[in-house]
Structure formats: C-alpha cells, structure tokens
mmCIF file with all atom_site columns, C-alpha atoms in Angstrom:
data_model
loop_
_atom_site.group_PDB
_atom_site.id
_atom_site.type_symbol
_atom_site.label_atom_id
_atom_site.label_alt_id
_atom_site.label_comp_id
_atom_site.label_asym_id
_atom_site.label_entity_id
_atom_site.label_seq_id
_atom_site.pdbx_PDB_ins_code
_atom_site.Cartn_x
_atom_site.Cartn_y
_atom_site.Cartn_z
_atom_site.occupancy
_atom_site.B_iso_or_equiv
_atom_site.pdbx_formal_charge
_atom_site.auth_seq_id
_atom_site.auth_comp_id
_atom_site.auth_asym_id
_atom_site.auth_atom_id
_atom_site.pdbx_PDB_model_num
ATOM 1   C CA . UNK C 1 1   ? -50.549 8.154  8.308   1.00 83.00 ? 144 UNK C CA 1
ATOM 2   C CA . UNK C 1 2   ? -54.014 9.033  9.550   1.00 89.00 ? 145 UNK C CA 1
ATOM 3   C CA . UNK C 1 3   ? -52.890 12.593 10.260  1.00 91.00 ? 146 UNK C CA 1
ATOM 4   C CA . UNK C 1 4   ? -51.634 12.993 6.684   1.00 92.00 ? 147 UNK C CA 1
ATOM 5   C CA . UNK C 1 5   ? -55.004 11.875 5.322   1.00 93.00 ? 148 UNK C CA 1
ATOM 6   C CA . UNK C 1 6   ? -56.747 14.428 7.546   1.00 95.00 ? 149 UNK C CA 1
ATOM 7   C CA . UNK C 1 7   ? -54.356 17.115 6.329   1.00 93.00 ? 150 UNK C CA 1
ATOM 8   C CA . UNK C 1 8   ? -55.100 16.248 2.706   1.00 94.00 ? 151 UNK C CA 1
ATOM 9   C CA . UNK C 1 9   ? -58.847 16.326 3.333   1.00 94.00 ? 152 UNK C CA 1
ATOM 10  C CA . UNK C 1 10  ? -58.399 19.671 5.076   1.00 93.00 ? 153 UNK C CA 1
ATOM 11  C CA . UNK C 1 11  ? -56.383 21.009 2.142   1.00 93.00 ? 154 UNK C CA 1
ATOM 12  C CA . UNK C 1 12  ? -59.130 20.003 -0.287  1.00 94.00 ? 155 UNK C CA 1
ATOM 13  C CA . UNK C 1 13  ? -61.915 21.488 1.851   1.00 94.00 ? 156 UNK C CA 1
ATOM 14  C CA . UNK C 1 14  ? -59.892 24.658 2.423   1.00 92.00 ? 157 UNK C CA 1
ATOM 15  C CA . UNK C 1 15  ? -59.276 25.107 -1.288  1.00 92.00 ? 158 UNK C CA 1
ATOM 16  C CA . UNK C 1 16  ? -62.899 24.362 -2.099  1.00 92.00 ? 159 UNK C CA 1
ATOM 17  C CA . UNK C 1 17  ? -64.065 26.910 0.483   1.00 90.00 ? 160 UNK C CA 1
ATOM 18  C CA . UNK C 1 18  ? -61.526 29.449 -0.760  1.00 87.00 ? 161 UNK C CA 1
ATOM 19  C CA . UNK C 1 19  ? -62.968 29.054 -4.255  1.00 86.00 ? 162 UNK C CA 1
ATOM 20  C CA . UNK C 1 20  ? -66.216 30.563 -3.017  1.00 84.00 ? 163 UNK C CA 1
ATOM 21  C CA . UNK C 1 21  ? -64.380 33.785 -2.140  1.00 83.00 ? 164 UNK C CA 1
ATOM 22  C CA . UNK C 1 22  ? -63.671 34.081 -5.864  1.00 78.00 ? 165 UNK C CA 1
ATOM 23  C CA . UNK C 1 23  ? -67.373 33.511 -6.531  1.00 77.00 ? 166 UNK C CA 1
ATOM 24  C CA . UNK C 1 24  ? -66.813 30.227 -8.283  1.00 71.00 ? 167 UNK C CA 1
ATOM 25  C CA . UNK C 1 25  ? -70.006 28.818 -6.813  1.00 68.00 ? 168 UNK C CA 1
ATOM 26  C CA . UNK C 1 26  ? -71.635 29.870 -10.086 1.00 77.00 ? 169 UNK C CA 1
ATOM 27  C CA . UNK C 1 27  ? -69.465 27.298 -11.840 1.00 83.00 ? 170 UNK C CA 1
ATOM 28  C CA . UNK C 1 28  ? -68.941 24.511 -9.328  1.00 88.00 ? 171 UNK C CA 1
ATOM 29  C CA . UNK C 1 29  ? -66.765 22.585 -11.803 1.00 89.00 ? 172 UNK C CA 1
ATOM 30  C CA . UNK C 1 30  ? -64.062 25.292 -11.622 1.00 90.00 ? 173 UNK C CA 1
ATOM 31  C CA . UNK C 1 31  ? -64.198 25.273 -7.822  1.00 89.00 ? 174 UNK C CA 1
ATOM 32  C CA . UNK C 1 32  ? -63.864 21.499 -7.723  1.00 91.00 ? 175 UNK C CA 1
ATOM 33  C CA . UNK C 1 33  ? -60.994 21.427 -10.237 1.00 93.00 ? 176 UNK C CA 1
ATOM 34  C CA . UNK C 1 34  ? -59.191 24.203 -8.366  1.00 91.00 ? 177 UNK C CA 1
ATOM 35  C CA . UNK C 1 35  ? -59.575 22.299 -5.103  1.00 93.00 ? 178 UNK C CA 1
ATOM 36  C CA . UNK C 1 36  ? -58.224 19.134 -6.741  1.00 95.00 ? 179 UNK C CA 1
ATOM 37  C CA . UNK C 1 37  ? -55.278 21.192 -7.983  1.00 95.00 ? 180 UNK C CA 1
ATOM 38  C CA . UNK C 1 38  ? -54.635 22.424 -4.434  1.00 94.00 ? 181 UNK C CA 1
ATOM 39  C CA . UNK C 1 39  ? -54.856 18.883 -3.123  1.00 95.00 ? 182 UNK C CA 1
ATOM 40  C CA . UNK C 1 40  ? -52.319 17.691 -5.707  1.00 96.00 ? 183 UNK C CA 1
ATOM 41  C CA . UNK C 1 41  ? -49.983 20.539 -4.765  1.00 96.00 ? 184 UNK C CA 1
ATOM 42  C CA . UNK C 1 42  ? -50.241 19.642 -1.079  1.00 96.00 ? 185 UNK C CA 1
ATOM 43  C CA . UNK C 1 43  ? -49.652 15.938 -1.732  1.00 96.00 ? 186 UNK C CA 1
ATOM 44  C CA . UNK C 1 44  ? -46.550 16.761 -3.778  1.00 96.00 ? 187 UNK C CA 1
ATOM 45  C CA . UNK C 1 45  ? -45.377 19.019 -0.954  1.00 95.00 ? 188 UNK C CA 1
ATOM 46  C CA . UNK C 1 46  ? -45.764 16.111 1.477   1.00 94.00 ? 189 UNK C CA 1
ATOM 47  C CA . UNK C 1 47  ? -44.100 13.620 -0.868  1.00 94.00 ? 190 UNK C CA 1
ATOM 48  C CA . UNK C 1 48  ? -41.019 15.836 -1.245  1.00 95.00 ? 191 UNK C CA 1
ATOM 49  C CA . UNK C 1 49  ? -40.535 16.043 2.522   1.00 91.00 ? 192 UNK C CA 1
ATOM 50  C CA . UNK C 1 50  ? -37.499 13.740 2.244   1.00 92.00 ? 193 UNK C CA 1
ATOM 51  C CA . UNK C 1 51  ? -35.530 16.636 0.697   1.00 90.00 ? 194 UNK C CA 1
ATOM 52  C CA . UNK C 1 52  ? -35.520 18.570 3.983   1.00 90.00 ? 195 UNK C CA 1
ATOM 53  C CA . UNK C 1 53  ? -35.553 21.826 2.011   1.00 93.00 ? 196 UNK C CA 1
ATOM 54  C CA . UNK C 1 54  ? -38.775 23.764 2.492   1.00 94.00 ? 197 UNK C CA 1
ATOM 55  C CA . UNK C 1 55  ? -38.034 26.170 -0.362  1.00 96.00 ? 198 UNK C CA 1
ATOM 56  C CA . UNK C 1 56  ? -37.484 23.423 -2.928  1.00 96.00 ? 199 UNK C CA 1
ATOM 57  C CA . UNK C 1 57  ? -40.525 21.505 -1.657  1.00 96.00 ? 200 UNK C CA 1
ATOM 58  C CA . UNK C 1 58  ? -42.716 24.563 -2.187  1.00 96.00 ? 201 UNK C CA 1
ATOM 59  C CA . UNK C 1 59  ? -41.132 25.247 -5.564  1.00 97.00 ? 202 UNK C CA 1
ATOM 60  C CA . UNK C 1 60  ? -41.776 21.746 -6.908  1.00 97.00 ? 203 UNK C CA 1
ATOM 61  C CA . UNK C 1 61  ? -45.330 21.602 -5.536  1.00 96.00 ? 204 UNK C CA 1
ATOM 62  C CA . UNK C 1 62  ? -46.225 25.038 -6.928  1.00 96.00 ? 205 UNK C CA 1
ATOM 63  C CA . UNK C 1 63  ? -44.543 24.296 -10.256 1.00 97.00 ? 206 UNK C CA 1
ATOM 64  C CA . UNK C 1 64  ? -46.680 21.197 -10.763 1.00 96.00 ? 207 UNK C CA 1
ATOM 65  C CA . UNK C 1 65  ? -49.807 23.025 -9.565  1.00 96.00 ? 208 UNK C CA 1
ATOM 66  C CA . UNK C 1 66  ? -49.105 25.876 -11.985 1.00 96.00 ? 209 UNK C CA 1
ATOM 67  C CA . UNK C 1 67  ? -48.636 23.505 -14.903 1.00 95.00 ? 210 UNK C CA 1
ATOM 68  C CA . UNK C 1 68  ? -51.888 21.765 -14.013 1.00 95.00 ? 211 UNK C CA 1
ATOM 69  C CA . UNK C 1 69  ? -53.599 25.157 -13.695 1.00 94.00 ? 212 UNK C CA 1
ATOM 70  C CA . UNK C 1 70  ? -52.380 26.193 -17.139 1.00 92.00 ? 213 UNK C CA 1
ATOM 71  C CA . UNK C 1 71  ? -53.674 22.937 -18.628 1.00 92.00 ? 214 UNK C CA 1
ATOM 72  C CA . UNK C 1 72  ? -57.008 23.313 -16.840 1.00 92.00 ? 215 UNK C CA 1
ATOM 73  C CA . UNK C 1 73  ? -57.286 26.866 -18.137 1.00 91.00 ? 216 UNK C CA 1
ATOM 74  C CA . UNK C 1 74  ? -56.805 25.670 -21.696 1.00 89.00 ? 217 UNK C CA 1
ATOM 75  C CA . UNK C 1 75  ? -59.264 22.794 -21.424 1.00 92.00 ? 218 UNK C CA 1
ATOM 76  C CA . UNK C 1 76  ? -61.940 24.713 -19.484 1.00 90.00 ? 219 UNK C CA 1
ATOM 77  C CA . UNK C 1 77  ? -61.460 27.964 -21.415 1.00 90.00 ? 220 UNK C CA 1
ATOM 78  C CA . UNK C 1 78  ? -61.054 29.949 -18.213 1.00 89.00 ? 221 UNK C CA 1
ATOM 79  C CA . UNK C 1 79  ? -58.323 32.209 -16.821 1.00 89.00 ? 222 UNK C CA 1
ATOM 80  C CA . UNK C 1 80  ? -55.378 30.316 -15.358 1.00 89.00 ? 223 UNK C CA 1
ATOM 81  C CA . UNK C 1 81  ? -55.344 32.720 -12.408 1.00 89.00 ? 224 UNK C CA 1
ATOM 82  C CA . UNK C 1 82  ? -58.423 31.022 -10.984 1.00 89.00 ? 225 UNK C CA 1
ATOM 83  C CA . UNK C 1 83  ? -56.769 27.628 -10.786 1.00 91.00 ? 226 UNK C CA 1
ATOM 84  C CA . UNK C 1 84  ? -53.339 28.958 -9.753  1.00 92.00 ? 227 UNK C CA 1
ATOM 85  C CA . UNK C 1 85  ? -54.721 31.017 -6.873  1.00 91.00 ? 228 UNK C CA 1
ATOM 86  C CA . UNK C 1 86  ? -56.827 28.196 -5.504  1.00 91.00 ? 229 UNK C CA 1
ATOM 87  C CA . UNK C 1 87  ? -54.041 25.682 -6.117  1.00 90.00 ? 230 UNK C CA 1
ATOM 88  C CA . UNK C 1 88  ? -51.477 27.653 -4.142  1.00 92.00 ? 231 UNK C CA 1
ATOM 89  C CA . UNK C 1 89  ? -53.730 28.070 -1.098  1.00 92.00 ? 232 UNK C CA 1
ATOM 90  C CA . UNK C 1 90  ? -52.308 25.112 0.901   1.00 93.00 ? 233 UNK C CA 1
ATOM 91  C CA . UNK C 1 91  ? -48.744 26.252 0.204   1.00 94.00 ? 234 UNK C CA 1
ATOM 92  C CA . UNK C 1 92  ? -49.045 29.893 1.275   1.00 92.00 ? 235 UNK C CA 1
ATOM 93  C CA . UNK C 1 93  ? -46.939 30.446 4.414   1.00 91.00 ? 236 UNK C CA 1
ATOM 94  C CA . UNK C 1 94  ? -49.740 31.752 6.625   1.00 91.00 ? 237 UNK C CA 1
ATOM 95  C CA . UNK C 1 95  ? -48.182 30.463 9.815   1.00 92.00 ? 238 UNK C CA 1
ATOM 96  C CA . UNK C 1 96  ? -44.890 32.134 8.922   1.00 93.00 ? 239 UNK C CA 1
ATOM 97  C CA . UNK C 1 97  ? -46.627 35.454 8.319   1.00 94.00 ? 240 UNK C CA 1
ATOM 98  C CA . UNK C 1 98  ? -48.424 35.168 11.656  1.00 95.00 ? 241 UNK C CA 1
ATOM 99  C CA . UNK C 1 99  ? -45.239 34.298 13.533  1.00 95.00 ? 242 UNK C CA 1
ATOM 100 C CA . UNK C 1 100 ? -43.331 37.117 11.853  1.00 95.00 ? 243 UNK C CA 1
ATOM 101 C CA . UNK C 1 101 ? -45.904 39.648 13.025  1.00 95.00 ? 244 UNK C CA 1
ATOM 102 C CA . UNK C 1 102 ? -46.027 38.102 16.497  1.00 95.00 ? 245 UNK C CA 1
ATOM 103 C CA . UNK C 1 103 ? -42.250 38.349 16.879  1.00 96.00 ? 246 UNK C CA 1
ATOM 104 C CA . UNK C 1 104 ? -42.294 41.917 15.558  1.00 94.00 ? 247 UNK C CA 1
ATOM 105 C CA . UNK C 1 105 ? -44.895 42.967 18.118  1.00 95.00 ? 248 UNK C CA 1
ATOM 106 C CA . UNK C 1 106 ? -43.154 41.075 20.923  1.00 94.00 ? 249 UNK C CA 1
ATOM 107 C CA . UNK C 1 107 ? -39.871 42.830 20.168  1.00 92.00 ? 250 UNK C CA 1
ATOM 108 C CA . UNK C 1 108 ? -37.921 39.618 19.540  1.00 93.00 ? 251 UNK C CA 1
ATOM 109 C CA . UNK C 1 109 ? -35.784 40.904 16.688  1.00 92.00 ? 252 UNK C CA 1
ATOM 110 C CA . UNK C 1 110 ? -33.702 37.741 16.079  1.00 94.00 ? 253 UNK C CA 1
ATOM 111 C CA . UNK C 1 111 ? -36.776 35.505 15.790  1.00 95.00 ? 254 UNK C CA 1
ATOM 112 C CA . UNK C 1 112 ? -38.530 38.176 13.740  1.00 95.00 ? 255 UNK C CA 1
ATOM 113 C CA . UNK C 1 113 ? -35.681 38.356 11.235  1.00 96.00 ? 256 UNK C CA 1
ATOM 114 C CA . UNK C 1 114 ? -35.370 34.569 10.981  1.00 95.00 ? 257 UNK C CA 1
ATOM 115 C CA . UNK C 1 115 ? -39.115 34.097 10.488  1.00 95.00 ? 258 UNK C CA 1
ATOM 116 C CA . UNK C 1 116 ? -39.377 36.989 8.023   1.00 95.00 ? 259 UNK C CA 1
ATOM 117 C CA . UNK C 1 117 ? -36.556 35.662 5.841   1.00 96.00 ? 260 UNK C CA 1
ATOM 118 C CA . UNK C 1 118 ? -38.037 32.168 5.801   1.00 96.00 ? 261 UNK C CA 1
ATOM 119 C CA . UNK C 1 119 ? -41.504 33.474 4.912   1.00 96.00 ? 262 UNK C CA 1
ATOM 120 C CA . UNK C 1 120 ? -40.132 35.701 2.155   1.00 96.00 ? 263 UNK C CA 1
ATOM 121 C CA . UNK C 1 121 ? -38.095 32.764 0.827   1.00 96.00 ? 264 UNK C CA 1
ATOM 122 C CA . UNK C 1 122 ? -41.164 30.527 0.654   1.00 96.00 ? 265 UNK C CA 1
ATOM 123 C CA . UNK C 1 123 ? -43.225 33.240 -1.043  1.00 95.00 ? 266 UNK C CA 1
ATOM 124 C CA . UNK C 1 124 ? -40.376 33.820 -3.495  1.00 96.00 ? 267 UNK C CA 1
ATOM 125 C CA . UNK C 1 125 ? -40.147 30.126 -4.341  1.00 96.00 ? 268 UNK C CA 1
ATOM 126 C CA . UNK C 1 126 ? -43.893 30.047 -5.012  1.00 96.00 ? 269 UNK C CA 1
ATOM 127 C CA . UNK C 1 127 ? -43.623 33.088 -7.275  1.00 96.00 ? 270 UNK C CA 1
ATOM 128 C CA . UNK C 1 128 ? -40.654 31.644 -9.167  1.00 97.00 ? 271 UNK C CA 1
ATOM 129 C CA . UNK C 1 129 ? -42.503 28.380 -9.730  1.00 96.00 ? 272 UNK C CA 1
ATOM 130 C CA . UNK C 1 130 ? -45.465 30.223 -11.226 1.00 95.00 ? 273 UNK C CA 1
ATOM 131 C CA . UNK C 1 131 ? -43.116 32.283 -13.392 1.00 95.00 ? 274 UNK C CA 1
ATOM 132 C CA . UNK C 1 132 ? -41.224 29.235 -14.664 1.00 95.00 ? 275 UNK C CA 1
ATOM 133 C CA . UNK C 1 133 ? -44.340 27.227 -15.443 1.00 93.00 ? 276 UNK C CA 1
ATOM 134 C CA . UNK C 1 134 ? -46.000 30.138 -17.260 1.00 92.00 ? 277 UNK C CA 1
ATOM 135 C CA . UNK C 1 135 ? -42.826 30.710 -19.259 1.00 92.00 ? 278 UNK C CA 1
ATOM 136 C CA . UNK C 1 136 ? -42.554 27.038 -20.202 1.00 91.00 ? 279 UNK C CA 1
ATOM 137 C CA . UNK C 1 137 ? -46.181 26.975 -21.333 1.00 88.00 ? 280 UNK C CA 1
ATOM 138 C CA . UNK C 1 138 ? -45.642 30.162 -23.353 1.00 87.00 ? 281 UNK C CA 1
ATOM 139 C CA . UNK C 1 139 ? -42.503 28.776 -25.024 1.00 86.00 ? 282 UNK C CA 1
ATOM 140 C CA . UNK C 1 140 ? -44.287 25.522 -25.818 1.00 83.00 ? 283 UNK C CA 1
ATOM 141 C CA . UNK C 1 141 ? -47.278 27.406 -27.217 1.00 80.00 ? 284 UNK C CA 1
ATOM 142 C CA . UNK C 1 142 ? -45.073 29.623 -29.389 1.00 78.00 ? 285 UNK C CA 1
ATOM 143 C CA . UNK C 1 143 ? -42.964 26.718 -30.604 1.00 74.00 ? 286 UNK C CA 1
ATOM 144 C CA . UNK C 1 144 ? -46.092 24.893 -31.745 1.00 67.00 ? 287 UNK C CA 1
ATOM 145 C CA . UNK C 1 145 ? -47.115 27.903 -33.826 1.00 64.00 ? 288 UNK C CA 1
ATOM 146 C CA . UNK C 1 146 ? -43.574 28.641 -35.068 1.00 62.00 ? 289 UNK C CA 1
ATOM 147 C CA . UNK C 1 147 ? -41.454 25.475 -35.005 1.00 57.00 ? 290 UNK C CA 1
ATOM 148 C CA . UNK C 1 148 ? -38.534 27.236 -36.659 1.00 58.00 ? 291 UNK C CA 1
ATOM 149 C CA . UNK C 1 149 ? -38.023 29.533 -33.630 1.00 53.00 ? 292 UNK C CA 1
ATOM 150 C CA . UNK C 1 150 ? -36.521 26.787 -31.479 1.00 53.00 ? 293 UNK C CA 1
ATOM 151 C CA . UNK C 1 151 ? -34.224 25.335 -34.127 1.00 54.00 ? 294 UNK C CA 1
ATOM 152 C CA . UNK C 1 152 ? -33.055 28.460 -35.882 1.00 54.00 ? 295 UNK C CA 1
ATOM 153 C CA . UNK C 1 153 ? -29.316 28.598 -36.531 1.00 48.00 ? 296 UNK C CA 1
ATOM 154 C CA . UNK C 1 154 ? -27.903 31.701 -34.800 1.00 49.00 ? 297 UNK C CA 1
ATOM 155 C CA . UNK C 1 155 ? -25.078 32.040 -37.364 1.00 52.00 ? 298 UNK C CA 1
ATOM 156 C CA . UNK C 1 156 ? -27.313 32.461 -40.417 1.00 51.00 ? 299 UNK C CA 1
#
C-alpha cells in the first residue's frame, strides 16, 4: 500500500513538473489542475487493475481524464489540450517505448515485435479514449443548443 501512495505522489509531481515544459508556470492554477487530472487518471488506472487488461485500463483512465480535461477547459476558459496532455502523462507507455527500442537494437526480433505491438496498443487505447470523450462532449454541447437533433424522427 505504501508503494502505491509513493507512485501516486510521483505521478502528481511528474505531471506538475511536466506542466512547466508547457510554460504553465505563468498560471500555476492550470499546472495544479492538470497535475490533479493526471493523478486522477493514474488512480483510476490502479483501481482498474483487477481487469487484467492493460488496454482497457488505459482506455478507462484516459477517458475519465479527458472528460475532466474538457470540463476544466470550459470552467477555466483554457484549451483542453493543456489538461489532456498533462493528464495523460502518467499513462504514456514510456517503458514500452524504451524496451521496444532496446530489443530492436539488440536484434531480438520476437521480443521487439511483442513489445512494439503492446506499446502501439496502449497508445491506440489512449487516443481512442480522447476521441470518444471529445465526441461525447461535442454531441452534448450540440444537443444543448439544438435539442431537436437528438430526437428527430428519421422517417419525416
């Protein structure tokens, strides 16, 4: 349990530090909110460990982080990209990318292929989660402006 707490603290500090790469130190509130978003994504990733499916774990964690990022963007009047990028930082498969390159250089083609497919799968699940959450927010936003779009009879 102590290790999980250290991992969560590390995820928050890593996201907060990563926010400074995007020059958010001018608005420390955005950096802090982005780091909280990354922490929430990492906690959800850890809580879904019982599924034993790394792709679905990443998808759910990134989906929630993207929804939170979209809400933060609306409330803070800032681009959602800021919060999404910082929020996905703990989920990015950095170790998988490193191992893929290591196996490629070492000439171990079976391990390279296995690692590359897993890394691409994780990155794809993160991208799909962002796509789905952005689409849901867009549909919700459009349905609020035009309520008849969702309930229009297709046979009229």
